[in-house]
PDB file of C-alpha atoms in Angstrom:
ATOM      1  CA  THR A  16      16.061 -68.561 -11.650  1.00 59.00           C
ATOM      2  CA  PRO A  17      12.587 -66.991 -11.835  1.00 60.00           C
ATOM      3  CA  PRO A  18      11.900 -64.704 -14.825  1.00 61.00           C
ATOM      4  CA  PRO A  19      12.163 -60.894 -14.242  1.00 61.00           C
ATOM      5  CA  PRO A  20       8.912 -59.054 -13.409  1.00 60.00           C
ATOM      6  CA  PRO A  21       7.126 -57.409 -16.311  1.00 60.00           C
ATOM      7  CA  PRO A  22       7.718 -53.645 -16.783  1.00 60.00           C
ATOM      8  CA  PRO A  23       5.047 -51.300 -15.277  1.00 58.00           C
ATOM      9  CA  PRO A  24       2.334 -50.183 -17.674  1.00 58.00           C
ATOM     10  CA  GLN A  25       3.027 -46.852 -19.372  1.00 58.00           C
ATOM     11  CA  ARG A  26       0.480 -44.051 -19.032  1.00 58.00           C
ATOM     12  CA  ALA A  27      -0.500 -42.042 -22.019  1.00 57.00           C
ATOM     13  CA  ALA A  28       0.920 -38.515 -22.070  1.00 54.00           C
ATOM     14  CA  PRO A  29      -1.703 -35.842 -21.239  1.00 55.00           C
ATOM     15  CA  ARG A  30      -3.085 -33.983 -24.178  1.00 60.00           C
ATOM     16  CA  GLN A  31      -1.785 -30.473 -24.632  1.00 55.00           C
ATOM     17  CA  LYS A  32      -4.521 -27.815 -24.672  1.00 53.00           C
ATOM     18  CA  LYS A  33      -4.405 -25.408 -27.513  1.00 51.00           C
ATOM     19  CA  ALA A  34      -3.626 -21.885 -26.435  1.00 45.00           C
ATOM     20  CA  LYS A  35      -6.469 -19.503 -26.985  1.00 47.00           C
ATOM     21  CA  HIS A  36      -5.812 -16.234 -28.682  1.00 43.00           C
ATOM     22  CA  ALA A  37      -6.303 -13.168 -26.489  1.00 42.00           C
ATOM     23  CA  HIS A  38      -8.191 -11.394 -29.258  1.00 43.00           C
ATOM     24  CA  THR A  39     -10.391 -12.762 -31.994  1.00 44.00           C
ATOM     25  CA  THR A  40     -12.666 -10.984 -34.367  1.00 49.00           C
ATOM     26  CA  GLY A  41     -15.950 -10.257 -32.625  1.00 52.00           C
ATOM     27  CA  ALA A  42     -14.657 -11.373 -29.214  1.00 58.00           C
ATOM     28  CA  THR A  43     -15.301  -9.400 -26.016  1.00 60.00           C
ATOM     29  CA  PRO A  44     -12.487  -6.875 -25.482  1.00 58.00           C
ATOM     30  CA  PRO A  45     -10.254  -7.379 -22.439  1.00 58.00           C
ATOM     31  CA  PRO A  46     -11.123  -5.572 -19.202  1.00 56.00           C
ATOM     32  CA  PRO A  47      -9.413  -2.248 -18.475  1.00 48.00           C
ATOM     33  CA  PRO A  48      -6.059  -2.398 -16.715  1.00 45.00           C
ATOM     34  CA  PRO A  49      -6.178  -2.672 -12.927  1.00 46.00           C
ATOM     35  CA  LEU A  50      -6.366   0.565 -10.999  1.00 42.00           C
ATOM     36  CA  GLU A  51      -3.215   2.008  -9.525  1.00 47.00           C
ATOM     37  CA  LEU A  52      -2.451   1.051  -5.937  1.00 51.00           C
ATOM     38  CA  ILE A  53      -4.093   3.282  -3.369  1.00 64.00           C
ATOM     39  CA  LYS A  54      -1.929   6.296  -2.681  1.00 70.00           C
ATOM     40  CA  HIS A  55      -1.234   7.558   0.813  1.00 77.00           C
ATOM     41  CA  PRO A  56      -2.597  11.126   1.056  1.00 86.00           C
ATOM     42  CA  HIS A  57      -0.096  13.925   1.572  1.00 90.00           C
ATOM     43  CA  THR A  58       0.209  14.611   5.317  1.00 94.00           C
ATOM     44  CA  ILE A  59       0.611  18.043   6.940  1.00 96.00           C
ATOM     45  CA  CYS A  60       1.749  17.988  10.574  1.00 96.00           C
ATOM     46  CA  SER A  61       1.756  20.602  13.289  1.00 96.00           C
ATOM     47  CA  GLY A  62       5.080  22.292  13.954  1.00 95.00           C
ATOM     48  CA  ALA A  63       7.274  22.295  17.028  1.00 94.00           C
ATOM     49  CA  ASP A  64       5.207  25.213  18.342  1.00 96.00           C
ATOM     50  CA  GLY A  65       2.052  23.092  18.314  1.00 96.00           C
ATOM     51  CA  VAL A  66       0.472  24.928  15.376  1.00 98.00           C
ATOM     52  CA  LEU A  67      -0.571  23.292  12.120  1.00 98.00           C
ATOM     53  CA  ARG A  68      -0.457  25.772   9.251  1.00 98.00           C
ATOM     54  CA  ALA A  69      -1.911  24.833   5.879  1.00 98.00           C
ATOM     55  CA  THR A  70      -3.588  26.308   2.832  1.00 98.00           C
ATOM     56  CA  LEU A  71      -6.553  24.421   1.415  1.00 97.00           C
ATOM     57  CA  THR A  72      -7.666  25.535  -2.037  1.00 97.00           C
ATOM     58  CA  LEU A  73     -11.086  24.328  -3.163  1.00 95.00           C
ATOM     59  CA  THR A  74     -10.940  24.227  -6.921  1.00 92.00           C
ATOM     60  CA  ALA A  75     -12.274  22.484  -9.989  1.00 88.00           C
ATOM     61  CA  ALA A  76     -10.329  19.305 -10.648  1.00 86.00           C
ATOM     62  CA  THR A  77     -10.361  16.141 -12.719  1.00 83.00           C
ATOM     63  CA  TRP A  78     -10.512  12.831 -10.875  1.00 79.00           C
ATOM     64  CA  SER A  79      -9.286  10.098 -13.175  1.00 75.00           C
ATOM     65  CA  SER A  80      -8.132   6.504 -13.336  1.00 69.00           C
ATOM     66  CA  PRO A  81      -7.284   4.141 -16.197  1.00 70.00           C
ATOM     67  CA  ALA A  82     -11.016   3.348 -16.425  1.00 69.00           C
ATOM     68  CA  TRP A  83     -12.725   6.760 -16.142  1.00 70.00           C
ATOM     69  CA  SER A  84     -12.284  10.494 -15.805  1.00 76.00           C
ATOM     70  CA  ILE A  85     -14.760  12.912 -14.200  1.00 80.00           C
ATOM     71  CA  PRO A  86     -14.793  16.642 -13.423  1.00 81.00           C
ATOM     72  CA  THR A  87     -15.280  17.457  -9.754  1.00 83.00           C
ATOM     73  CA  ARG A  88     -14.260  19.738  -6.888  1.00 87.00           C
ATOM     74  CA  ALA A  89     -11.286  18.958  -4.668  1.00 91.00           C
ATOM     75  CA  TYR A  90      -8.951  20.352  -2.022  1.00 95.00           C
ATOM     76  CA  ASN A  91      -5.542  21.221  -3.495  1.00 93.00           C
ATOM     77  CA  GLY A  92      -6.487  19.340  -6.655  1.00 88.00           C
ATOM     78  CA  THR A  93      -6.396  15.866  -5.095  1.00 88.00           C
ATOM     79  CA  VAL A  94      -8.974  13.301  -3.977  1.00 87.00           C
ATOM     80  CA  PRO A  95      -8.867  12.961  -1.033  1.00 90.00           C
ATOM     81  CA  GLY A  96      -7.376  16.189   0.252  1.00 93.00           C
ATOM     82  CA  PRO A  97      -4.262  16.255   2.423  1.00 95.00           C
ATOM     83  CA  THR A  98      -4.296  14.597   5.830  1.00 96.00           C
ATOM     84  CA  LEU A  99      -3.949  16.961   8.808  1.00 97.00           C
ATOM     85  CA  ALA A 100      -2.064  15.445  11.762  1.00 96.00           C
ATOM     86  CA  VAL A 101      -2.158  17.131  15.190  1.00 97.00           C
ATOM     87  CA  ARG A 102      -2.012  16.318  18.880  1.00 95.00           C
ATOM     88  CA  ALA A 103      -4.345  17.293  21.700  1.00 95.00           C
ATOM     89  CA  GLY A 104      -3.642  20.890  22.663  1.00 96.00           C
ATOM     90  CA  ASP A 105      -2.497  21.951  19.173  1.00 97.00           C
ATOM     91  CA  THR A 106      -4.003  24.724  17.065  1.00 98.00           C
ATOM     92  CA  ILE A 107      -5.116  24.273  13.439  1.00 98.00           C
ATOM     93  CA  ARG A 108      -4.709  27.416  11.317  1.00 98.00           C
ATOM     94  CA  LEU A 109      -6.078  27.057   7.806  1.00 98.00           C
ATOM     95  CA  THR A 110      -6.187  29.482   4.927  1.00 98.00           C
ATOM     96  CA  LEU A 111      -9.182  28.389   2.871  1.00 98.00           C
ATOM     97  CA  VAL A 112      -9.115  29.643  -0.724  1.00 97.00           C
ATOM     98  CA  ASN A 113     -12.348  29.279  -2.679  1.00 96.00           C
ATOM     99  CA  ALA A 114     -11.144  29.113  -6.267  1.00 94.00           C
ATOM    100  CA  LEU A 115     -14.451  27.926  -7.728  1.00 91.00           C
ATOM    101  CA  GLY A 116     -16.255  29.919 -10.387  1.00 86.00           C
ATOM    102  CA  ALA A 117     -19.015  32.476  -9.848  1.00 86.00           C
ATOM    103  CA  GLU A 118     -22.465  31.273  -8.861  1.00 83.00           C
ATOM    104  CA  SER A 119     -24.920  30.853 -11.720  1.00 70.00           C
ATOM    105  CA  ASP A 120     -28.170  29.687 -10.130  1.00 57.00           C
ATOM    106  CA  GLY A 121     -29.556  33.170  -9.450  1.00 50.00           C
ATOM    107  CA  VAL A 122     -30.371  32.339  -5.854  1.00 49.00           C
ATOM    108  CA  ASP A 123     -29.545  34.989  -3.249  1.00 45.00           C
ATOM    109  CA  GLY A 124     -29.714  32.888  -0.077  1.00 45.00           C
ATOM    110  CA  SER A 125     -29.452  29.292   1.049  1.00 43.00           C
ATOM    111  CA  THR A 126     -32.938  28.364  -0.174  1.00 46.00           C
ATOM    112  CA  ARG A 127     -34.442  27.582  -3.543  1.00 51.00           C
ATOM    113  CA  GLY A 128     -38.158  28.017  -4.098  1.00 50.00           C
ATOM    114  CA  GLY A 129     -38.652  28.777  -0.407  1.00 50.00           C
ATOM    115  CA  GLN A 130     -37.344  25.369   0.667  1.00 59.00           C
ATOM    116  CA  PRO A 131     -34.164  25.020   2.733  1.00 59.00           C
ATOM    117  CA  ASN A 132     -31.465  22.450   2.166  1.00 65.00           C
ATOM    118  CA  VAL A 133     -31.888  22.043  -1.561  1.00 74.00           C
ATOM    119  CA  ILE A 134     -29.234  22.513  -4.219  1.00 77.00           C
ATOM    120  CA  SER A 135     -28.191  26.170  -4.429  1.00 79.00           C
ATOM    121  CA  LYS A 136     -25.040  28.244  -4.064  1.00 84.00           C
ATOM    122  CA  VAL A 137     -23.027  25.236  -5.198  1.00 86.00           C
ATOM    123  CA  ASN A 138     -19.768  27.189  -5.363  1.00 90.00           C
ATOM    124  CA  THR A 139     -20.054  28.744  -1.887  1.00 92.00           C
ATOM    125  CA  THR A 140     -18.279  26.823   0.825  1.00 95.00           C
ATOM    126  CA  ASN A 141     -16.932  26.624   4.382  1.00 96.00           C
ATOM    127  CA  ILE A 142     -15.240  23.881   6.371  1.00 97.00           C
ATOM    128  CA  HIS A 143     -16.336  21.500   9.118  1.00 97.00           C
ATOM    129  CA  VAL A 144     -14.165  19.148  11.179  1.00 97.00           C
ATOM    130  CA  HIS A 145     -16.469  16.166  11.500  1.00 95.00           C
ATOM    131  CA  GLY A 146     -16.482  14.355  14.848  1.00 95.00           C
ATOM    132  CA  MET A 147     -14.086  16.633  16.704  1.00 97.00           C
ATOM    133  CA  HIS A 148     -14.974  18.268  20.026  1.00 96.00           C
ATOM    134  CA  VAL A 149     -14.025  21.879  19.227  1.00 97.00           C
ATOM    135  CA  SER A 150     -15.632  25.308  19.250  1.00 97.00           C
ATOM    136  CA  PRO A 151     -18.429  25.751  16.665  1.00 96.00           C
ATOM    137  CA  SER A 152     -18.318  29.546  16.676  1.00 95.00           C
ATOM    138  CA  GLY A 153     -16.338  32.461  15.231  1.00 96.00           C
ATOM    139  CA  THR A 154     -13.567  31.414  12.860  1.00 96.00           C
ATOM    140  CA  ALA A 155     -13.431  27.873  14.249  1.00 96.00           C
ATOM    141  CA  ASP A 156     -15.710  24.966  13.257  1.00 97.00           C
ATOM    142  CA  ASN A 157     -18.500  27.347  12.241  1.00 95.00           C
ATOM    143  CA  VAL A 158     -20.795  25.799   9.614  1.00 93.00           C
ATOM    144  CA  GLY A 159     -22.745  29.063   9.432  1.00 92.00           C
ATOM    145  CA  ARG A 160     -19.948  30.841   7.572  1.00 95.00           C
ATOM    146  CA  ALA A 161     -20.391  31.492   3.853  1.00 93.00           C
ATOM    147  CA  MET A 162     -17.159  31.684   1.869  1.00 95.00           C
ATOM    148  CA  ALA A 163     -18.072  32.962  -1.581  1.00 94.00           C
ATOM    149  CA  PRO A 164     -16.208  32.060  -4.770  1.00 94.00           C
ATOM    150  CA  GLY A 165     -13.036  34.081  -5.241  1.00 95.00           C
ATOM    151  CA  THR A 166     -12.533  34.752  -1.523  1.00 96.00           C
ATOM    152  CA  THR A 167      -9.871  33.713   0.986  1.00 98.00           C
ATOM    153  CA  SER A 168     -10.863  32.987   4.593  1.00 97.00           C
ATOM    154  CA  GLU A 169      -8.921  32.207   7.761  1.00 98.00           C
ATOM    155  CA  VAL A 170      -9.909  29.323  10.028  1.00 98.00           C
ATOM    156  CA  GLU A 171      -8.459  28.742  13.504  1.00 98.00           C
ATOM    157  CA  ILE A 172      -9.434  25.679  15.503  1.00 98.00           C
ATOM    158  CA  VAL A 173      -8.034  24.970  18.965  1.00 98.00           C
ATOM    159  CA  VAL A 174      -7.877  21.270  19.796  1.00 98.00           C
ATOM    160  CA  PRO A 175      -8.594  20.846  23.543  1.00 97.00           C
ATOM    161  CA  ARG A 176      -5.827  19.363  25.668  1.00 95.00           C
ATOM    162  CA  ASP A 177      -8.111  16.501  26.708  1.00 95.00           C
ATOM    163  CA  HIS A 178      -9.273  15.727  23.148  1.00 96.00           C
ATOM    164  CA  PRO A 179      -9.274  11.971  22.442  1.00 94.00           C
ATOM    165  CA  SER A 180      -6.958  10.589  19.806  1.00 93.00           C
ATOM    166  CA  GLY A 181      -8.479   9.118  16.655  1.00 93.00           C
ATOM    167  CA  VAL A 182      -9.208   9.634  12.979  1.00 95.00           C
ATOM    168  CA  PHE A 183     -11.721  12.334  12.013  1.00 97.00           C
ATOM    169  CA  TRP A 184     -12.409  14.155   8.758  1.00 96.00           C
ATOM    170  CA  TYR A 185     -12.979  17.620   7.326  1.00 97.00           C
ATOM    171  CA  HIS A 186     -15.332  18.648   4.549  1.00 96.00           C
ATOM    172  CA  PRO A 187     -17.466  21.572   3.270  1.00 95.00           C
ATOM    173  CA  HIS A 188     -20.702  22.207   5.143  1.00 94.00           C
ATOM    174  CA  HIS A 189     -22.410  25.180   3.485  1.00 91.00           C
ATOM    175  CA  HIS A 190     -26.055  24.192   3.095  1.00 86.00           C
ATOM    176  CA  GLY A 191     -27.100  24.057  -0.534  1.00 84.00           C
ATOM    177  CA  GLY A 192     -23.747  23.012  -1.958  1.00 86.00           C
ATOM    178  CA  SER A 193     -22.224  20.705   0.647  1.00 86.00           C
ATOM    179  CA  ALA A 194     -23.594  17.456  -0.825  1.00 82.00           C
ATOM    180  CA  LEU A 195     -22.259  18.334  -4.266  1.00 82.00           C
ATOM    181  CA  GLN A 196     -18.825  19.271  -2.963  1.00 89.00           C
ATOM    182  CA  ILE A 197     -18.417  16.384  -0.511  1.00 87.00           C
ATOM    183  CA  ALA A 198     -19.724  13.692  -2.849  1.00 80.00           C
ATOM    184  CA  GLY A 199     -17.302  14.886  -5.500  1.00 79.00           C
ATOM    185  CA  GLY A 200     -14.358  14.161  -3.239  1.00 85.00           C
ATOM    186  CA  ALA A 201     -13.758  17.449  -1.381  1.00 93.00           C
ATOM    187  CA  ALA A 202     -12.785  15.916   1.957  1.00 94.00           C
ATOM    188  CA  GLY A 203      -9.762  14.759   3.899  1.00 95.00           C
ATOM    189  CA  ALA A 204      -8.723  13.106   7.133  1.00 96.00           C
ATOM    190  CA  ILE A 205      -7.726  14.694  10.433  1.00 97.00           C
ATOM    191  CA  VAL A 206      -5.651  12.485  12.711  1.00 96.00           C
ATOM    192  CA  VAL A 207      -5.356  13.389  16.384  1.00 96.00           C
ATOM    193  CA  LEU A 208      -2.239  11.459  17.306  1.00 91.00           C
ATOM    194  CA  ASP A 209      -1.741   9.549  20.536  1.00 85.00           C
ATOM    195  CA  ARG A 210      -0.012  11.373  23.333  1.00 77.00           C
ATOM    196  CA  VAL A 211       3.644  10.479  23.471  1.00 68.00           C
ATOM    197  CA  ASP A 212       3.253   8.906  26.918  1.00 67.00           C
ATOM    198  CA  ASP A 213       0.244   6.844  25.781  1.00 65.00           C
ATOM    199  CA  ALA A 214       1.831   5.252  22.717  1.00 64.00           C
ATOM    200  CA  ARG A 215       3.296   1.785  23.252  1.00 75.00           C
ATOM    201  CA  ALA A 216       6.733   1.407  21.698  1.00 79.00           C
ATOM    202  CA  GLU A 217       5.776  -1.479  19.393  1.00 79.00           C
ATOM    203  CA  LEU A 218       2.745   0.426  18.131  1.00 76.00           C
ATOM    204  CA  ALA A 219       4.604   3.721  17.721  1.00 74.00           C
ATOM    205  CA  ALA A 220       7.154   1.936  15.518  1.00 80.00           C
ATOM    206  CA  MET A 221       4.526   0.671  13.089  1.00 81.00           C
ATOM    207  CA  PRO A 222       3.984   2.545   9.811  1.00 82.00           C
ATOM    208  CA  GLN A 223       0.575   4.194   9.556  1.00 80.00           C
ATOM    209  CA  TYR A 224      -1.611   4.467   6.475  1.00 82.00           C
ATOM    210  CA  VAL A 225      -4.703   6.624   6.074  1.00 86.00           C
ATOM    211  CA  LEU A 226      -7.552   5.321   3.942  1.00 85.00           C
ATOM    212  CA  VAL A 227     -10.376   7.732   3.055  1.00 86.00           C
ATOM    213  CA  MET A 228     -13.420   5.980   1.595  1.00 83.00           C
ATOM    214  CA  GLN A 229     -16.295   7.813  -0.079  1.00 74.00           C
ATOM    215  CA  PRO A 230     -19.168   6.647  -2.296  1.00 69.00           C
ATOM    216  CA  VAL A 231     -19.387   8.634  -5.522  1.00 64.00           C
ATOM    217  CA  VAL A 232     -22.540   8.859  -7.627  1.00 59.00           C
ATOM    218  CA  ILE A 233     -22.318  10.306 -11.117  1.00 59.00           C
ATOM    219  CA  ALA A 234     -25.476  12.308 -11.767  1.00 52.00           C
ATOM    220  CA  THR A 235     -27.128  12.278 -15.182  1.00 50.00           C
ATOM    221  CA  ALA A 236     -30.362  14.055 -14.287  1.00 45.00           C
ATOM    222  CA  ALA A 237     -29.059  17.578 -13.683  1.00 46.00           C
ATOM    223  CA  ALA A 238     -31.054  18.914 -16.623  1.00 42.00           C
ATOM    224  CA  ASP A 239     -34.273  17.423 -15.227  1.00 44.00           C
ATOM    225  CA  ALA A 240     -33.724  19.450 -12.064  1.00 47.00           C
ATOM    226  CA  GLY A 241     -33.219  22.624 -14.070  1.00 46.00           C
ATOM    227  CA  LEU A 242     -29.690  22.976 -12.739  1.00 43.00           C
ATOM    228  CA  ALA A 243     -27.560  21.791 -15.630  1.00 41.00           C
ATOM    229  CA  GLY A 244     -25.566  25.025 -15.717  1.00 41.00           C
ATOM    230  CA  ASN A 245     -24.632  24.694 -12.063  1.00 42.00           C
ATOM    231  CA  PHE A 246     -22.881  21.375 -12.450  1.00 41.00           C
ATOM    232  CA  ASP A 247     -20.001  22.698 -14.527  1.00 41.00           C
ATOM    233  CA  HIS A 248     -16.724  21.861 -12.748  1.00 38.00           C
ATOM    234  CA  GLY A 249     -18.286  19.055 -10.754  1.00 37.00           C
ATOM    235  CA  SER A 250     -21.219  17.014 -11.941  1.00 35.00           C
ATOM    236  CA  ILE A 251     -21.198  14.734  -8.943  1.00 35.00           C
ATOM    237  CA  VAL A 252     -24.160  14.359  -6.631  1.00 33.00           C
ATOM    238  CA  GLY A 253     -24.437  12.078  -3.614  1.00 29.00           C
TER     239      GLY A 253
END
């Protein structure tokens, strides 16, 4: 009888790595906690009568996360503002409340030093529906309106019956303060929904999410521009 085969060679057990401590004296502190998941903006829809009714209040607000907190301007205290959802043929009726503080730059018009389109009247506002094919006059999408601090204004925009569906956005457009207000987060989405007959069943059944993306630049040179006092309640410039 032949002898039994020799046993297979044994491998050495892998060395166990020593666990590193999360914190040691003089070590780099851990990164801040991850930001909260992106929230779906509050949505306001038109009613059964085809009219969307909403109040948008432009006010001083604090935009914060676990990593930072900044003062800014916002619609209804949130960044972004609420999403407005309509269909072609609907009417948008907005009550726009300008709850910002009194102007402090001493400028009477929309110019500063004789030059147009520079920072001035930073707390005066209006509203523009960007990308939509609607009337630009009267109380509609009229960027020439000046809604002073402490005032309430009515806006009525008729969406044409042949308006294409899609995602658009609204924001302030008063020259002199629009960049400050928009870059601080005062904006929101407008969704013109598909016509009922145009929506495929499998697409209509899908959940929809609105994502509003805006670059934000935190300004530190307001004093150099001689406008430090004007950046209270919103020191954001884009």
